[in-house]
Short mmCIF file of C-alpha atoms (C1' of nucleotides) in Angstrom, two decimals:
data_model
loop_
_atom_site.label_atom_id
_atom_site.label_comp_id
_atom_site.label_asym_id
_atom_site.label_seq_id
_atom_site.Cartn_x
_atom_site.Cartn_y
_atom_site.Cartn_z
CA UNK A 1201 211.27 86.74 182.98
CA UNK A 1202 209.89 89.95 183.74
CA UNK A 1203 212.00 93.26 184.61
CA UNK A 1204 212.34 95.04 188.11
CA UNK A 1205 208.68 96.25 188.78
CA UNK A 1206 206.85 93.71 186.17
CA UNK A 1207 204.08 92.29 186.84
CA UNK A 1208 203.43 88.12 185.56
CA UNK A 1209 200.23 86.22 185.96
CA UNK A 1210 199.60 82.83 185.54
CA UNK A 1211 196.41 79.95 185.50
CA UNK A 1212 197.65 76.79 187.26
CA UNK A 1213 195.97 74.20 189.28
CA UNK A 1214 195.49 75.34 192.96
CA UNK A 1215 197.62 72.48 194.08
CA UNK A 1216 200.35 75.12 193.78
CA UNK A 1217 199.16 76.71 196.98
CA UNK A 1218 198.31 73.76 199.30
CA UNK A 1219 201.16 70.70 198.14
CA UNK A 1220 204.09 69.88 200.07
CA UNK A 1221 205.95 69.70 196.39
CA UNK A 1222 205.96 73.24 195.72
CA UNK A 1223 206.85 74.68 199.31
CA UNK A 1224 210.56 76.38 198.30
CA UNK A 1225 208.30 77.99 195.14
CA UNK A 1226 206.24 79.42 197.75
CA UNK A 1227 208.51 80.56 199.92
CA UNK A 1228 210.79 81.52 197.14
CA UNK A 1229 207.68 83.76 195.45
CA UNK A 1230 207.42 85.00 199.15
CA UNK A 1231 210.86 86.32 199.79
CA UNK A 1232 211.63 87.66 196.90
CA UNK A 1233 208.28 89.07 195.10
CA UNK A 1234 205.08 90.48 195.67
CA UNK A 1235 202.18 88.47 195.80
CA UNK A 1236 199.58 91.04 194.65
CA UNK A 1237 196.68 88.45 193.66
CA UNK A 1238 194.77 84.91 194.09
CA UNK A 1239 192.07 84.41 192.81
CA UNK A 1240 190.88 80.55 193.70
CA UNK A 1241 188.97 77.95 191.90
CA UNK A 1242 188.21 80.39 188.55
CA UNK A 1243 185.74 78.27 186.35
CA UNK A 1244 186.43 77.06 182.70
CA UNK A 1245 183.92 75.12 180.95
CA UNK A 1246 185.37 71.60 180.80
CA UNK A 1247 188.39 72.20 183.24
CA UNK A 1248 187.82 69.44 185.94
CA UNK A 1249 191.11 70.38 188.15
CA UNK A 1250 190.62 73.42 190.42
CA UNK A 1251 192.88 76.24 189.84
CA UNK A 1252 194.19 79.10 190.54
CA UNK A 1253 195.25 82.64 189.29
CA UNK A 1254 197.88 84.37 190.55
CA UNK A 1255 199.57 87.48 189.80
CA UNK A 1256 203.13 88.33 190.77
CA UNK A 1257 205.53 91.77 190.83
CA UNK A 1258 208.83 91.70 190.76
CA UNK A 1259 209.96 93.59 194.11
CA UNK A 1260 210.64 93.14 197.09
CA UNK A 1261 207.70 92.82 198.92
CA UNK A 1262 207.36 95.88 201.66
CA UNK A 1263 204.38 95.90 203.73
CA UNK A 1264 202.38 94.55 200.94
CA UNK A 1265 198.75 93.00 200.72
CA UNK A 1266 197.44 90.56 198.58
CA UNK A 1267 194.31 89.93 197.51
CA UNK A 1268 192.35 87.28 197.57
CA UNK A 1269 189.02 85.52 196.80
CA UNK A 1270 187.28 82.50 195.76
CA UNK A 1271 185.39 82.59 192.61
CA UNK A 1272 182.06 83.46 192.12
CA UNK A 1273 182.99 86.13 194.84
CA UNK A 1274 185.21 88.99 193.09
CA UNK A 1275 185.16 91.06 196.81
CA UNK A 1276 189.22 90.34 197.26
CA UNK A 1277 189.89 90.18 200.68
CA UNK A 1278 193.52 92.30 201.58
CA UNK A 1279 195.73 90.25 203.67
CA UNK A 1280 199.31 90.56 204.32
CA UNK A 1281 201.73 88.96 202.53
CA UNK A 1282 203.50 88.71 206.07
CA UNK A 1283 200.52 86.63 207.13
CA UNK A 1284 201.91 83.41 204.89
CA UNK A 1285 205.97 84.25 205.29
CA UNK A 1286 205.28 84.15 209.06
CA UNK A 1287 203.54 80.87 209.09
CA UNK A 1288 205.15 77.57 209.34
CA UNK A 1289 202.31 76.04 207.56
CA UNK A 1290 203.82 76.73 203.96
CA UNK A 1291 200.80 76.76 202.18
CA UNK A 1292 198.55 79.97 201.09
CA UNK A 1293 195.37 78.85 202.63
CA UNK A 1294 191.59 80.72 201.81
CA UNK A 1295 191.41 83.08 204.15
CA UNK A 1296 189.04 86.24 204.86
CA UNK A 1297 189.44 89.06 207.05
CA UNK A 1298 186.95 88.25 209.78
CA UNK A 1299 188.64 85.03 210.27
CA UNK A 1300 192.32 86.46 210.38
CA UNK A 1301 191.41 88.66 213.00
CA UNK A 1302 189.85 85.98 215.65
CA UNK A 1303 192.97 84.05 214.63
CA UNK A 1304 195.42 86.86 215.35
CA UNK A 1305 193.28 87.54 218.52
CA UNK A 1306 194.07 83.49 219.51
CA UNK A 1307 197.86 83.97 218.98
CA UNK A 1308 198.24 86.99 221.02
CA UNK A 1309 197.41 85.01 224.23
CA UNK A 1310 200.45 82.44 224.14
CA UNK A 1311 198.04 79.90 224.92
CA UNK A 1312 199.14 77.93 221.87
CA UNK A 1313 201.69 76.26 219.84
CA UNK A 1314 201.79 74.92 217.21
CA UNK A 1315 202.07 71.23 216.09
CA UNK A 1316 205.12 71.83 213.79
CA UNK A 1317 208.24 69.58 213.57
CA UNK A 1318 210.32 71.87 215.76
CA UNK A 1319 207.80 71.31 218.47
CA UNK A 1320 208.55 67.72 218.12
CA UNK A 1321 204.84 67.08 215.96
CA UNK A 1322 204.82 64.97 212.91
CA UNK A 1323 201.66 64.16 210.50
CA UNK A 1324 201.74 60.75 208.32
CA UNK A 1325 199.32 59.06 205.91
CA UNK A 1326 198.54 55.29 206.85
CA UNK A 1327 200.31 52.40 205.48
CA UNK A 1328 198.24 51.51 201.70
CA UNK A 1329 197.23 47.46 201.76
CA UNK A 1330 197.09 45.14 198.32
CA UNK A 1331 193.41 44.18 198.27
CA UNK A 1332 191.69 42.26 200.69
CA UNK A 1333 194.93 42.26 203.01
CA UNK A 1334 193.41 44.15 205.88
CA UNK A 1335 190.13 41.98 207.72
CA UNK A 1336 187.95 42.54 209.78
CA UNK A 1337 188.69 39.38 211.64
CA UNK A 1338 192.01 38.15 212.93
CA UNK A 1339 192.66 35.46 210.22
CA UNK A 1340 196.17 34.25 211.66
CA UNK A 1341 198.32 34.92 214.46
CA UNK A 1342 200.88 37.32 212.72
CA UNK A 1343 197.97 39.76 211.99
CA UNK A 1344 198.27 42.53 214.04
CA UNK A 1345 195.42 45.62 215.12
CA UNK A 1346 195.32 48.54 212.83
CA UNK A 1347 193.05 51.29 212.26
CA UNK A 1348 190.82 52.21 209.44
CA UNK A 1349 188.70 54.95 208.79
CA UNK A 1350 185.20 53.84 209.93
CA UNK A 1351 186.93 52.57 213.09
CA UNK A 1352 187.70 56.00 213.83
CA UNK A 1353 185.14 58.08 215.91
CA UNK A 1354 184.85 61.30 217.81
CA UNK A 1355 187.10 60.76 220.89
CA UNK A 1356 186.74 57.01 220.46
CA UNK A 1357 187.57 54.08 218.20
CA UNK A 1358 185.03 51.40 217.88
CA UNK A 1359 186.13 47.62 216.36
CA UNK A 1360 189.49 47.31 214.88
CA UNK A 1361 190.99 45.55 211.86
CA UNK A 1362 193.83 42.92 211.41
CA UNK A 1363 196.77 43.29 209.18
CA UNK A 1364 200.23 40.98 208.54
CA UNK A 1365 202.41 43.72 208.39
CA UNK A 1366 204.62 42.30 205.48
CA UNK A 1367 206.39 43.64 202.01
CA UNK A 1368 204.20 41.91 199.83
CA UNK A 1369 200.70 42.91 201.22
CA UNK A 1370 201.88 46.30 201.04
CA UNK A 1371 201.05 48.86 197.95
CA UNK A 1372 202.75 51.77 199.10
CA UNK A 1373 202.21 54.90 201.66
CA UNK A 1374 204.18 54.56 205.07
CA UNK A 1375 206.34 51.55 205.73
CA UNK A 1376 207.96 52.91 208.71
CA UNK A 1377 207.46 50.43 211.34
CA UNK A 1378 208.84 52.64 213.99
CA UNK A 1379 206.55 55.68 212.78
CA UNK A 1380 203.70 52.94 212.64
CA UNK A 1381 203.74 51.76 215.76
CA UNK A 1382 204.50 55.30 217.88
CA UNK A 1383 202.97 54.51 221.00
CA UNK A 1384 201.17 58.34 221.20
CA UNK A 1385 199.09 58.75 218.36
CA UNK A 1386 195.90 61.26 216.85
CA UNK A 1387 194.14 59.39 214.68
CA UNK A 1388 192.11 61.34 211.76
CA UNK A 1389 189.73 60.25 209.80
CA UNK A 1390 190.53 60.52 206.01
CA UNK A 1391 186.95 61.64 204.62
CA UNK A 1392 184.65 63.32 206.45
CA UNK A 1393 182.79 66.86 206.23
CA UNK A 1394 183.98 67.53 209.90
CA UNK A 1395 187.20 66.16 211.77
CA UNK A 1396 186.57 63.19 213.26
CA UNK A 1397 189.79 62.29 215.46
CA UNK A 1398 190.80 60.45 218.30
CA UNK A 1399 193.91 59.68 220.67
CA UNK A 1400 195.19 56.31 220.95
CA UNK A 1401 198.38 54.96 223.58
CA UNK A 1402 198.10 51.09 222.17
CA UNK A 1403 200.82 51.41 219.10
CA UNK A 1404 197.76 50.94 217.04
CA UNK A 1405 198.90 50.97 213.27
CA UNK A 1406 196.80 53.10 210.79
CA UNK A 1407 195.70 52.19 207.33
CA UNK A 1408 195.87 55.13 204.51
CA UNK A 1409 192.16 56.07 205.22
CA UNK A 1410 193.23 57.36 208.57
CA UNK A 1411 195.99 60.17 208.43
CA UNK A 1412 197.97 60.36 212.03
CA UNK A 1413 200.03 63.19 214.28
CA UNK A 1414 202.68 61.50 216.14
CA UNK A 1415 205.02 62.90 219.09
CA UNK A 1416 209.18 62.24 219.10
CA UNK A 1417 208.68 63.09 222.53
CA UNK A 1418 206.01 65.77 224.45
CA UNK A 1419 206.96 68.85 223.72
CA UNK A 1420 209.34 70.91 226.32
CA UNK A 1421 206.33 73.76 226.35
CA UNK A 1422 203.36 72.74 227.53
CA UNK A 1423 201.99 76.25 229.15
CA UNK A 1424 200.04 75.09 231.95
CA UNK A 1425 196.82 77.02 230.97
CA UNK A 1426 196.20 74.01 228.37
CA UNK A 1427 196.31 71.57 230.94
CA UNK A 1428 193.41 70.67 231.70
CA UNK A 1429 192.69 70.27 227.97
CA UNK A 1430 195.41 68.28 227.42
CA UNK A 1431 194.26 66.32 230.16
CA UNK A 1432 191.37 65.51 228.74
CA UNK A 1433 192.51 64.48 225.33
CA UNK A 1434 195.37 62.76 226.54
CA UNK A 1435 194.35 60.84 229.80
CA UNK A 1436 190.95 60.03 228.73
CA UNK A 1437 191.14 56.02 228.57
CA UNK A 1438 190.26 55.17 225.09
CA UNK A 1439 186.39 53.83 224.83
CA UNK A 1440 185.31 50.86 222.77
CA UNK A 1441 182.00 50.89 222.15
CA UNK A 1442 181.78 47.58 219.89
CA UNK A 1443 181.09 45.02 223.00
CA UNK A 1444 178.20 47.27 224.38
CA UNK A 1445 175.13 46.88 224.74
CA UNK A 1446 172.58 49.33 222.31
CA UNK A 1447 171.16 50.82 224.87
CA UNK A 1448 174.47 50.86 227.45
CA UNK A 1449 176.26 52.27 223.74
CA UNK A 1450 173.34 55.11 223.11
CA UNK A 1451 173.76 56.36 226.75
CA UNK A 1452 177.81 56.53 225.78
CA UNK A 1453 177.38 57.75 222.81
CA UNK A 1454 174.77 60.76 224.38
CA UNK A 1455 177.54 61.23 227.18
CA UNK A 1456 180.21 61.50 224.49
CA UNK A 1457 178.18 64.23 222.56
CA UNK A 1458 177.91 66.11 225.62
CA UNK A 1459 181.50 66.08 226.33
CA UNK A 1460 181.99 67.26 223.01
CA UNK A 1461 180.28 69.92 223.35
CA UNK A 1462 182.24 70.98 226.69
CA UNK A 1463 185.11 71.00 225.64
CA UNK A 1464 184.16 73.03 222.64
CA UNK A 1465 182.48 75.49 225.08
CA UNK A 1466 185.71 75.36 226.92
CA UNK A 1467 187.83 75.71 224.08
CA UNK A 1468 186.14 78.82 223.50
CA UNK A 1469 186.16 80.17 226.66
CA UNK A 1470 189.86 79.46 227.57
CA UNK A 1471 190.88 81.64 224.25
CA UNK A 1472 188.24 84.47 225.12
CA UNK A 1473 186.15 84.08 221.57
CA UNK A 1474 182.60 85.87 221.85
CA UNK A 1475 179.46 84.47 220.42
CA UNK A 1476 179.41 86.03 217.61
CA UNK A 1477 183.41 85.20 216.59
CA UNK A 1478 182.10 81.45 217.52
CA UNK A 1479 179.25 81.93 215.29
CA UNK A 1480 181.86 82.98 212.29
CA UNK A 1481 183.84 80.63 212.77
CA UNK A 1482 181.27 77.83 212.61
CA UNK A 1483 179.97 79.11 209.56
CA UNK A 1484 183.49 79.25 207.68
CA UNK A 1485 183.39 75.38 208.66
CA UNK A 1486 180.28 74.84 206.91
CA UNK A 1487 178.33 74.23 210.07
CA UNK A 1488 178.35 71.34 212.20
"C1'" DA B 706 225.42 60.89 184.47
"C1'" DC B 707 222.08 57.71 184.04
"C1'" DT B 708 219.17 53.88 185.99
"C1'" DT B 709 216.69 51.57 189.48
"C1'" DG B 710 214.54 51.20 193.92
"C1'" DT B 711 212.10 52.96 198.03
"C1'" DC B 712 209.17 55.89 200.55
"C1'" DG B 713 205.27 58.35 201.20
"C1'" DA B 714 202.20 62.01 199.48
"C1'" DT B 715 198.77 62.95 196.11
"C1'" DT B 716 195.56 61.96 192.56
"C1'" DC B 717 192.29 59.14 190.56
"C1'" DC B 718 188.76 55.36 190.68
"C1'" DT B 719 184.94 52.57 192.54
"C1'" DC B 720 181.25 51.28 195.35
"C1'" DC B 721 176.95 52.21 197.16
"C1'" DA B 722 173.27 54.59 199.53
"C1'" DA B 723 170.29 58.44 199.28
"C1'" DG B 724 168.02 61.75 196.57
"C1'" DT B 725 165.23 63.04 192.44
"C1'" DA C 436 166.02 54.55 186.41
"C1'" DC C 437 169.24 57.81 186.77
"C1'" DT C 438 172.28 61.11 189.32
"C1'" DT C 439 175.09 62.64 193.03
"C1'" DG C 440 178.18 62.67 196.75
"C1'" DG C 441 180.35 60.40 200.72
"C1'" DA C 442 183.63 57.06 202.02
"C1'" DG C 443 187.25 54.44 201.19
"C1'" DG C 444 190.51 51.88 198.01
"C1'" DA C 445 194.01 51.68 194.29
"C1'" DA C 446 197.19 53.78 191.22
"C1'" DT C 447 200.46 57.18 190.23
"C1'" DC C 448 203.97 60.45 190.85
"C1'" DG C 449 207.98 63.18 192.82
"C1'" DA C 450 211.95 63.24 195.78
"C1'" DC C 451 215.70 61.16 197.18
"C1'" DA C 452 219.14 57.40 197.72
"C1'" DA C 453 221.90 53.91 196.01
"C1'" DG C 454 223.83 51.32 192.34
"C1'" DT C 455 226.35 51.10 187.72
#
DNA sequence: ACTTGTCGATTCCTCCAAGT
DNA sequence: ACTTGGAGGAATCGACAAGT
């Protein structure tokens, strides 16, 4: 290893930054090092894997920065190391200035927490079927309603799918019947350039192409600024859209892009972002 | 201390529609 | 006819627990 001051550098696949595997490295590398560089997703004819460099000193780290782009781009980007220790995230996310600051801008105004276990917040991966196990029709009585991707929509969930929740249809993934069946569930949608999500009370059980966020119990803080956003998401009765009409459906279906767009307009407005923060970040999600 | 089993996250594969 | 990328499905792997 290197001595007191020494600097090591390494090429390894970016996973290093983002997986739940390699967390205590991370915070390890954290406490006791500098992180002075990241470099993300260099390219090397014939490397499929994306990866990243890194660069390391040994000391303490003391106000320190580290640098940080995505390849092509060789502008680094300075962000505190501080910005990563403080997080309970755990991973060392792409990041640019611009964005940092509406971020740090968001936090200063208490309006939020975060969904972290201590706040009672839990994400999961769906339960992974042996083929054919999961229809589209109920097949026999012991099949029960579960969720897969494409029945996953913005704010709704249209159709369902049927599943006999036993040890030999089952592959892998969650087998926690209790974590399953939570009665107050977020449903995402596994693939998808933007998220598509939805809130379900019905126990509904979700199949690996839909990752969840389940609650132990509501969280003791719930500032009541968030409210009437919370109200929305979490009193809205849940739509089905499959027994509609096309034309009844298409009027829903404007009425739910509408809403959409309000609460993104209020989401906005409740945490004071200007037009042009809302046009950066908009951009930095690859439009929508 | 080694082996086996379980859980669940992560990686890899396949299908298929749309684009060229 | 071939290529590409989105969407979802299947396989694999690491962490941990329990058994020998």
């Amino acid at each position: 290893m290197v001595r007191g001051g020494g600097h090591f550098g390494f090429i390894v696949p970016d996973r290093l930054c983002f997986n739940s595997q390699f967390l205590n490295l991370r915070k390890h590398i954290l406490g006791g090092y500098t992180l002075k560089k990241l470099w993300f997703k260099p390219f090397f004819g014939g490397v499929i894997s994306d990866n990243v460099i890194f660069i390391i000193q040994k000391e303490k780290p003391h106000n320190a920065s580290i640098e940080i782009a995505e390849y092509p781009n060789n502008k680094f980007e300075k962000i505190p190391q501080e910005i990563y220790s403080s997080l309970s995230d755990g991973t060392w996310f792409i990041v640019n200035e611009q964005i940092l600051n509406i971020f740090k801008k968001i936090k200063q105004q208490n309006l939020i927490f975060e969904l972290t276990k201590d706040n009672k917040f839990h994400t999961s991966v769906g339960f992974i079927a042996k083929p054919n196990k999961v229809t589209e029709t109920k097949e026999n009585s012991k099949q029960i309603k579960v969720f897969k991707g494409e029945n996953i929509r913005r704010f709704t969930t249209r159709d369902c799918c049927f599943f006999d929740f036993k040890k030999e249809n089952l592959a892998g993934g969650t087998q926690d019947k209790e974590k399953l069946s939570k009665q107050n569930k977020i449903f995402l949608r596994k693939t998808g350039a933007n998220i598509i999500a939805t809130f379900d009370s019905n126990n509904t059980y979700a199949e690996q192409s839909v990752y969840f966020i389940y609650i132990d119990k509501f969280p003791i803080i719930m500032p009541t600024d968030i409210n009437p956003l919370v109200n929305i998401r979490f009193n809205s009765k849940l739509l089905d859209l499959s027994d509609k009409h096309t034309s009844e459906r298409e009027r829903l279906e404007e009425e739910i892009a509408r809403t959409d767009a309000e609460i993104d307009d209020l989401v906005y407005k409740l945490y004071g972002i200007t037009e042009d923060e809302r046009k950066i970040i908009e951009d930095s999600l690859g439009g929508k």
